[in-house]
């Protein structure tokens, strides 16, 4: 154990590590937004009267949840160009994160919707609202509130999963730290620092969700 | 135009059910129901648990489908298309046993939602209506509270106001006081009595026989999915014709 710690390369690389955190945030936030859209849209299609649409959602969820994220992101980055769709690493990572997170979000949000009593739906319909309006205006918010803790953990996980985007050299914290590590060979110092960074990022995300929840779900329940 | 058979003259009843039959799978929940309710008439529907009272009134606004017969609401045949169903639902208010207020909306927002979204009223108009009707159910000062902050009786009065905000022609009540603590039953019944006195057409599923005596034009007694007996309250209570009715009244009035 005559390894002497030397944080100089890390300190010199600090500005680029910090800006890389912005890259991580960008991937995470955009990925979450996309995942939310897919999650809510998927729940709507999952309840559709048209059976093939329901099957489509079931197949999508099973496909995504039972394959590795790394393979999914490689598929979009390396395999899709063969069909003429060529995307840069950052959009690729956002789409992959959105799709992956979306598949989990569908199942989570669906649980929330099912937890809302049938009486809410009936009260809306009896007032002359359409099914779509009932879902949007009456069911959705209480349903999201019911599952918000699960959605938060899923999205913190999504935030950490951004590090896998380093495999296609997307601009984010892990790929930048890899570069500093391979230039300096200071593996311990670099990954120790990055670990702390990720902890802080996770914590910030949780705070963000807690703040959102406190504002958006402020109504009292029995 | 065949489906919306609203024709000249106001001679048709507000609600008419002819030969309505409903099955849940192999179980028949409604058997040959024939009921006609005139404008302004108040009906109390009673009967033992499972006799089909809820099913019957839920067919009127198509929360339940039925397999045979015809239901007309102020002359409009309640077909199975979305268009006529929506039209009828806007004319028919419903109050549920469990209130079913929307927990994430304030009392005022609960009352404004459907007028804004289904009737496309302006905010100003919808709010005016909501405040006026909250006043009428004596709960105006709670307008900015959320449902969870109100007592059961208050919640049910808000639910009545919310339904009235659509200016319905008919009000359906499905055991509106059964989920309430005894001391709150009166405030809800008084609201309903007030509504009756103003001439609202009402069908109430309830076991509040005092209410039936006071406001009902007719009491309809159901058992096993069929109408057994119908009569004005005086006659219904003093001189029930059928054995089942007598048995039911005996149980409910504690004779
Ligand atoms: N969704 C359903 N599927 C199958 N059977 C049902 C369903 N809903 C109601 N039923 C049956 O239909 C019958 C009538 O039910 P309904 O709820 O109309 O009775 P009710 O007179 O309102 O009773 P209660 O006084 O308990 O409210 C009951 O036997 C009930 O079990
Ligand atoms: Mg019932």
XYZ file of C-alpha atoms and ligand atoms in Angstrom:
509
model
C 0.000 0.000 0.000
C 2.488 2.642 -1.047
C -0.028 4.355 -3.288
C 0.069 8.103 -2.611
C -3.092 10.006 -3.292
C -2.732 12.818 -5.759
C -5.823 14.852 -6.495
C -4.024 17.356 -8.738
C -5.434 15.961 -12.009
C -8.924 15.932 -10.471
C -8.591 19.516 -9.276
C -7.298 20.590 -12.646
C -10.172 18.731 -14.277
C -12.765 20.147 -11.916
C -14.169 22.741 -14.342
C -14.728 20.101 -17.008
C -16.201 17.688 -14.443
C -18.631 20.335 -13.256
C -19.752 21.229 -16.757
C -20.110 17.515 -17.439
C -22.613 17.450 -14.580
C -24.752 19.806 -16.656
C -24.604 17.220 -19.437
C -25.776 14.582 -16.976
C -28.612 16.835 -15.832
C -29.639 17.510 -19.409
C -29.810 13.804 -20.212
C -31.675 13.078 -16.993
C -34.236 15.867 -17.230
C -34.965 15.363 -20.930
C -35.080 11.599 -20.409
C -37.570 12.006 -17.554
C -39.795 14.318 -19.540
C -39.879 11.854 -22.399
C -40.424 8.975 -19.968
C -43.358 10.841 -18.404
C -44.964 11.439 -21.783
C -44.455 7.790 -22.732
C -45.674 6.690 -19.315
C -48.931 8.641 -19.432
C -49.488 8.004 -23.137
C -48.812 4.309 -22.609
C -51.369 4.129 -19.807
C -53.968 5.764 -22.056
C -53.261 3.329 -24.901
C -53.186 0.439 -22.442
C -56.832 1.234 -21.607
C -57.863 1.727 -25.220
C -60.904 -0.008 -26.640
C -58.739 -1.075 -29.581
C -57.103 -4.358 -28.622
C -54.004 -4.094 -30.889
C -53.083 -0.808 -29.195
C -53.249 -2.487 -25.803
C -51.095 -5.363 -27.072
C -48.606 -2.904 -28.494
C -48.129 -1.343 -25.050
C -47.825 -4.726 -23.341
C -45.203 -5.887 -25.851
C -43.320 -2.601 -25.543
C -43.216 -2.787 -21.753
C -42.101 -6.425 -21.740
C -39.498 -5.850 -24.436
C -37.899 -2.904 -22.671
C -38.049 -4.257 -19.160
C -36.519 -7.575 -20.099
C -33.517 -6.372 -22.092
C -30.393 -4.536 -20.892
C -30.253 -0.787 -21.190
C -26.785 -0.978 -22.724
C -28.145 -3.102 -25.561
C -31.048 -0.707 -26.059
C -28.785 2.302 -26.349
C -26.388 0.416 -28.698
C -29.356 -0.586 -30.795
C -30.432 3.019 -31.284
C -26.885 4.256 -31.819
C -25.360 1.524 -33.988
C -28.218 -0.470 -35.468
C -30.768 2.217 -36.353
C -28.351 4.056 -38.697
C -28.617 1.015 -40.971
C -32.259 1.999 -41.510
C -31.188 5.560 -42.254
C -31.898 7.006 -38.789
C -28.648 8.497 -37.572
C -28.585 10.376 -34.275
C -25.883 12.077 -32.256
C -24.910 10.558 -28.894
C -26.868 13.053 -26.787
C -30.258 12.672 -28.547
C -29.641 8.939 -28.688
C -29.076 8.810 -24.948
C -32.169 10.935 -24.245
C -34.356 8.741 -26.419
C -32.961 5.555 -24.901
C -33.436 6.877 -21.364
C -36.943 8.103 -22.189
C -37.967 4.793 -23.708
C -36.465 2.768 -20.899
C -37.831 4.981 -18.129
C -41.151 5.218 -19.968
C -41.669 1.463 -19.928
C -41.274 1.404 -16.161
C -43.348 4.564 -15.778
C -46.244 2.933 -17.658
C -46.469 0.155 -15.102
C -46.063 2.514 -12.154
C -48.631 5.063 -13.354
C -51.062 2.305 -14.313
C -50.967 1.135 -10.717
C -51.817 4.673 -9.631
C -54.753 4.909 -12.020
C -56.094 1.578 -10.787
C -55.902 2.810 -7.209
C -58.405 5.604 -7.913
C -61.928 4.573 -6.987
C -64.375 3.843 -9.772
C -66.674 6.425 -8.201
C -64.382 9.251 -9.380
C -64.720 8.139 -12.976
C -68.480 7.727 -12.606
C -68.924 11.145 -11.021
C -67.079 12.704 -13.955
C -69.080 10.809 -16.546
C -72.356 11.610 -14.785
C -71.460 15.296 -15.075
C -71.296 14.938 -18.845
C -67.509 14.871 -19.231
C -65.946 12.607 -21.849
C -63.731 9.708 -20.908
C -60.627 11.608 -22.006
C -61.574 14.634 -19.925
C -62.284 12.422 -16.938
C -58.819 10.885 -17.241
C -57.027 14.179 -17.741
C -58.921 16.360 -15.283
C -60.040 13.951 -12.583
C -58.033 10.732 -12.494
C -54.509 11.748 -13.480
C -53.445 14.012 -10.641
C -54.610 11.845 -7.724
C -53.175 8.821 -9.559
C -49.772 10.486 -9.911
C -49.867 11.536 -6.307
C -50.528 7.970 -5.211
C -47.444 6.609 -6.971
C -45.162 9.619 -6.758
C -42.678 8.000 -4.337
C -42.202 5.053 -6.726
C -41.902 7.371 -9.686
C -39.278 9.380 -7.806
C -37.087 6.316 -7.187
C -37.525 5.238 -10.787
C -36.399 8.642 -12.004
C -33.431 8.807 -9.622
C -32.447 5.457 -11.109
C -32.864 6.962 -14.559
C -30.568 9.804 -13.530
C -27.838 7.339 -12.512
C -28.397 5.315 -15.673
C -27.211 8.337 -17.686
C -23.680 7.098 -16.893
C -24.231 4.208 -19.323
C -24.464 6.785 -22.092
C -20.681 7.028 -21.725
C -20.610 3.824 -23.784
C -21.566 5.880 -26.834
C -19.467 8.841 -25.627
C -22.423 11.077 -24.891
C -21.369 14.214 -23.077
C -21.948 13.512 -19.390
C -20.069 13.007 -16.135
C -18.846 9.424 -16.550
C -17.369 9.855 -20.021
C -15.593 13.060 -19.037
C -14.168 11.406 -15.928
C -13.009 8.438 -18.016
C -11.059 10.856 -20.153
C -9.384 12.451 -17.118
C -8.653 9.016 -15.701
C -7.023 7.704 -18.860
C -4.898 10.845 -19.163
C -3.736 10.807 -15.543
C -4.067 7.149 -14.431
C -5.482 8.514 -11.157
C -8.352 6.003 -11.077
C -9.072 6.089 -7.370
C -9.067 9.873 -7.107
C -11.179 10.353 -10.225
C -13.837 7.748 -9.426
C -13.946 8.701 -5.783
C -14.737 12.275 -6.796
C -17.278 11.150 -9.390
C -19.003 8.975 -6.807
C -19.466 12.020 -4.608
C -20.778 13.969 -7.582
C -23.363 11.302 -8.347
C -24.459 11.235 -4.716
C -25.020 14.970 -4.811
C -26.855 14.731 -8.141
C -29.174 12.022 -6.762
C -29.820 14.060 -3.688
C -30.611 17.146 -5.790
C -33.028 15.123 -7.900
C -34.832 13.881 -4.824
C -35.088 17.437 -3.508
C -36.442 18.548 -6.859
C -39.120 15.853 -6.756
C -39.978 16.657 -3.164
C -40.399 20.329 -4.045
C -42.530 19.497 -7.058
C -44.655 17.167 -4.990
C -45.121 19.739 -2.229
C -46.360 22.268 -4.754
C -48.322 20.152 -7.192
C -49.873 17.721 -4.711
C -50.589 20.259 -2.010
C -54.267 19.339 -1.536
C -55.153 17.552 1.713
C -56.401 13.971 1.793
C -58.196 12.145 4.552
C -82.497 12.136 -36.426
C -84.164 8.849 -35.547
C -82.293 8.651 -32.333
C -82.923 12.085 -30.999
C -86.670 11.970 -31.142
C -87.300 15.217 -29.318
C -90.609 16.277 -30.718
C -92.967 19.177 -30.337
C -95.068 19.611 -27.237
C -94.068 18.997 -23.673
C -96.431 16.123 -23.237
C -93.865 13.362 -22.852
C -92.761 12.362 -19.368
C -89.392 13.501 -18.062
C -88.243 9.933 -17.742
C -89.825 6.855 -19.182
C -88.526 3.330 -18.936
C -90.311 0.701 -20.966
C -89.578 -2.982 -20.705
C -86.034 -2.409 -19.464
C -84.102 -5.584 -18.729
C -80.541 -5.926 -17.622
C -78.254 -8.868 -17.071
C -74.877 -9.182 -15.442
C -73.773 -12.264 -17.332
C -76.400 -14.860 -16.514
C -77.792 -12.911 -13.558
C -80.803 -10.763 -14.335
C -80.558 -7.525 -12.356
C -83.566 -5.713 -13.854
C -86.764 -7.411 -14.977
C -89.248 -5.670 -17.258
C -89.021 -2.235 -15.656
C -91.776 0.175 -16.674
C -91.626 3.516 -14.946
C -92.756 6.918 -16.050
C -91.814 10.066 -14.174
C -93.542 13.346 -14.993
C -91.820 16.707 -14.867
C -91.622 17.886 -11.271
C -92.496 14.501 -9.848
C -90.573 13.094 -6.882
C -90.077 9.378 -6.673
C -88.638 7.432 -3.777
C -87.231 4.070 -4.735
C -86.763 1.524 -1.994
C -86.257 -2.171 -1.544
C -83.961 -4.686 0.058
C -80.215 -4.738 -0.620
C -79.434 -6.226 -4.008
C -82.908 -5.587 -5.391
C -81.521 -3.487 -8.252
C -82.238 0.094 -7.106
C -78.786 1.411 -7.922
C -78.706 -0.498 -11.180
C -82.023 1.046 -12.185
C -81.091 4.664 -11.620
C -77.623 4.134 -13.085
C -79.244 2.966 -16.310
C -80.981 6.337 -16.589
C -77.683 8.161 -17.148
C -76.049 5.178 -18.787
C -73.498 4.439 -16.105
C -74.871 0.941 -16.667
C -75.902 -0.475 -19.995
C -79.070 -2.481 -20.411
C -79.909 -5.160 -22.905
C -83.613 -4.728 -23.578
C -86.246 -2.034 -23.546
C -86.074 1.708 -23.942
C -85.249 4.652 -21.706
C -86.220 8.174 -22.670
C -85.081 11.259 -20.859
C -87.257 14.268 -21.654
C -88.157 12.641 -24.933
C -84.623 11.739 -26.003
C -84.171 8.048 -26.489
C -81.110 7.023 -24.550
C -79.374 5.106 -27.287
C -75.940 3.661 -26.949
C -74.083 6.322 -28.930
C -71.756 8.703 -27.164
C -73.607 11.729 -28.510
C -77.001 10.974 -26.983
C -75.443 9.658 -23.803
C -73.566 12.906 -23.281
C -76.676 14.953 -24.070
C -78.680 13.010 -21.516
C -75.966 13.164 -18.869
C -75.954 16.933 -19.074
C -79.675 16.912 -18.260
C -79.451 14.405 -15.437
C -77.621 15.153 -12.206
C -76.500 12.366 -9.936
C -75.571 12.260 -6.266
C -73.725 9.221 -4.943
C -73.620 7.519 -1.591
C -69.857 8.137 -1.326
C -70.081 11.805 -2.481
C -67.291 11.297 -5.029
C -66.012 14.830 -4.818
C -62.717 15.361 -6.642
C -60.086 15.511 -3.882
C -57.565 17.613 -5.799
C -60.021 20.422 -6.567
C -61.453 22.969 -4.166
C -65.178 23.040 -3.503
C -65.531 25.871 -5.998
C -63.435 24.079 -8.635
C -65.450 20.902 -8.119
C -68.558 22.880 -8.995
C -66.995 24.694 -11.954
C -65.297 21.778 -13.690
C -68.184 20.348 -15.683
C -69.829 23.678 -16.567
C -66.449 24.805 -17.942
C -65.549 21.614 -19.759
C -68.852 20.038 -20.726
C -71.022 23.130 -21.182
C -68.098 25.369 -22.261
C -69.271 28.221 -20.066
C -66.930 31.135 -19.459
C -65.013 31.128 -16.187
C -67.014 34.068 -14.967
C -70.320 32.423 -15.722
C -69.270 29.092 -14.245
C -68.014 30.743 -11.090
C -71.180 32.795 -10.723
C -73.290 29.680 -10.986
C -71.100 27.749 -8.592
C -71.161 30.453 -5.928
C -74.906 30.868 -6.246
C -75.536 27.157 -5.800
C -73.053 26.822 -2.958
C -75.017 29.593 -1.317
C -78.183 27.635 -1.856
C -76.811 24.526 -0.132
C -75.560 26.865 2.621
C -71.878 26.203 2.185
C -70.667 29.300 0.339
C -68.078 30.104 2.988
C -66.287 26.794 2.322
C -65.757 27.504 -1.376
C -61.970 27.516 -1.196
C -61.581 24.438 0.962
C -60.730 20.980 -0.298
C -63.177 18.072 0.103
C -61.017 16.366 2.738
C -61.429 19.426 4.954
C -65.222 19.099 5.076
C -67.548 16.886 7.092
C -69.531 14.180 5.316
C -72.706 16.236 5.372
C -70.926 19.242 3.925
C -69.326 17.097 1.232
C -72.672 15.697 0.218
C -74.168 19.177 -0.003
C -71.274 20.224 -2.226
C -71.955 17.164 -4.368
C -75.569 18.304 -4.729
C -74.458 21.820 -5.660
C -71.960 20.401 -8.145
C -74.693 18.432 -9.880
C -77.034 21.451 -9.874
C -74.372 23.586 -11.575
C -75.191 21.730 -14.783
C -78.798 22.996 -14.470
C -80.150 19.466 -14.817
C -83.796 18.714 -15.432
C -83.693 15.615 -13.262
C -81.756 14.683 -10.157
C -80.926 11.110 -9.220
C -79.908 10.288 -5.660
C -78.408 6.925 -4.743
C -78.635 6.550 -0.969
C -77.260 10.044 -0.390
C -77.420 9.802 3.405
C -76.335 6.199 3.993
C -72.651 7.007 4.401
C -73.288 9.885 6.817
C -73.058 10.048 10.569
C -76.585 10.308 11.966
C -76.206 13.931 13.019
C -75.471 14.968 9.431
C -78.384 13.232 7.760
C -80.768 16.070 8.433
C -78.762 18.806 6.732
C -78.606 16.750 3.538
C -82.269 15.781 3.672
C -83.223 19.417 4.246
C -81.267 20.368 1.146
C -83.114 17.715 -0.820
C -86.456 18.833 0.547
C -85.635 22.389 -0.503
C -84.851 21.149 -3.980
C -88.092 19.205 -4.124
C -90.072 22.251 -3.076
C -88.568 24.200 -5.945
C -90.066 21.699 -8.338
C -87.069 19.573 -9.301
C -87.852 16.193 -10.810
C -86.204 13.677 -8.501
C -85.651 9.971 -8.160
C -84.243 9.108 -4.763
C -83.044 5.736 -3.634
C -83.323 6.046 0.105
C -84.514 4.321 3.203
C -85.366 7.605 4.896
C -89.063 6.962 5.152
C -89.725 10.307 6.815
C -88.349 11.961 3.685
C -90.503 9.705 1.527
C -93.632 10.654 3.476
C -92.831 14.330 3.268
C -91.807 14.827 -0.354
C -92.518 11.779 -2.480
C -95.357 11.780 -4.959
C -94.905 8.065 -5.344
C -92.934 5.351 -3.605
C -91.701 2.499 -5.747
C -90.781 -0.740 -4.063
C -88.417 -3.143 -5.801
C -87.410 -6.684 -5.024
C -85.226 -9.108 -6.991
C -84.867 -6.754 -9.926
C -88.560 -6.093 -10.450
C -90.992 -3.384 -9.393
C -93.311 -4.999 -6.854
C -95.489 -2.111 -5.887
C -95.861 1.610 -6.420
C -98.172 3.980 -4.625
C -98.371 7.450 -3.097
C -96.618 7.422 0.272
C -99.776 7.609 2.399
C -101.160 4.532 0.735
C -97.794 2.796 0.477
C -97.123 2.997 4.203
C -100.640 2.475 5.541
C -101.899 -0.078 3.116
C -99.139 -2.038 1.360
C -100.656 -4.614 -0.975
C -97.894 -7.149 -1.325
C -96.515 -9.455 1.279
C -92.930 -8.553 0.333
C -93.653 -4.881 0.807
C -95.155 -5.508 4.224
C -92.172 -7.582 5.239
C -89.759 -4.900 4.029
C -91.650 -2.114 5.798
C -91.760 -4.193 8.942
C -87.985 -4.534 8.886
C -87.225 -0.968 8.026
C -89.717 0.724 10.322
C -88.916 -1.715 13.093
C -92.498 -2.906 13.599
N -70.967 -5.241 -11.726
C -71.782 -6.243 -11.329
N -71.570 -7.506 -11.726
C -72.379 -8.498 -11.337
N -73.452 -8.342 -10.558
C -73.734 -7.110 -10.125
C -72.912 -5.987 -10.489
N -73.429 -4.882 -9.919
C -74.517 -5.287 -9.241
N -74.713 -6.618 -9.366
C -75.806 -7.387 -8.785
O -77.024 -6.845 -9.220
C -77.952 -6.841 -8.161
C -78.519 -5.467 -7.966
O -77.495 -4.618 -7.482
P -77.769 -3.126 -7.044
O -76.475 -2.553 -6.661
O -78.557 -2.449 -8.104
O -78.696 -3.331 -5.769
P -79.257 -2.247 -4.767
O -80.724 -2.451 -4.728
O -78.759 -0.903 -5.119
O -78.632 -2.735 -3.405
P -78.062 -1.868 -2.172
O -79.241 -1.484 -1.334
O -77.191 -2.839 -1.456
O -77.317 -0.712 -2.722
C -77.263 -7.391 -6.931
O -77.638 -8.709 -6.761
C -75.799 -7.284 -7.270
O -75.098 -8.352 -6.691
Mg -77.388 0.469 -4.228
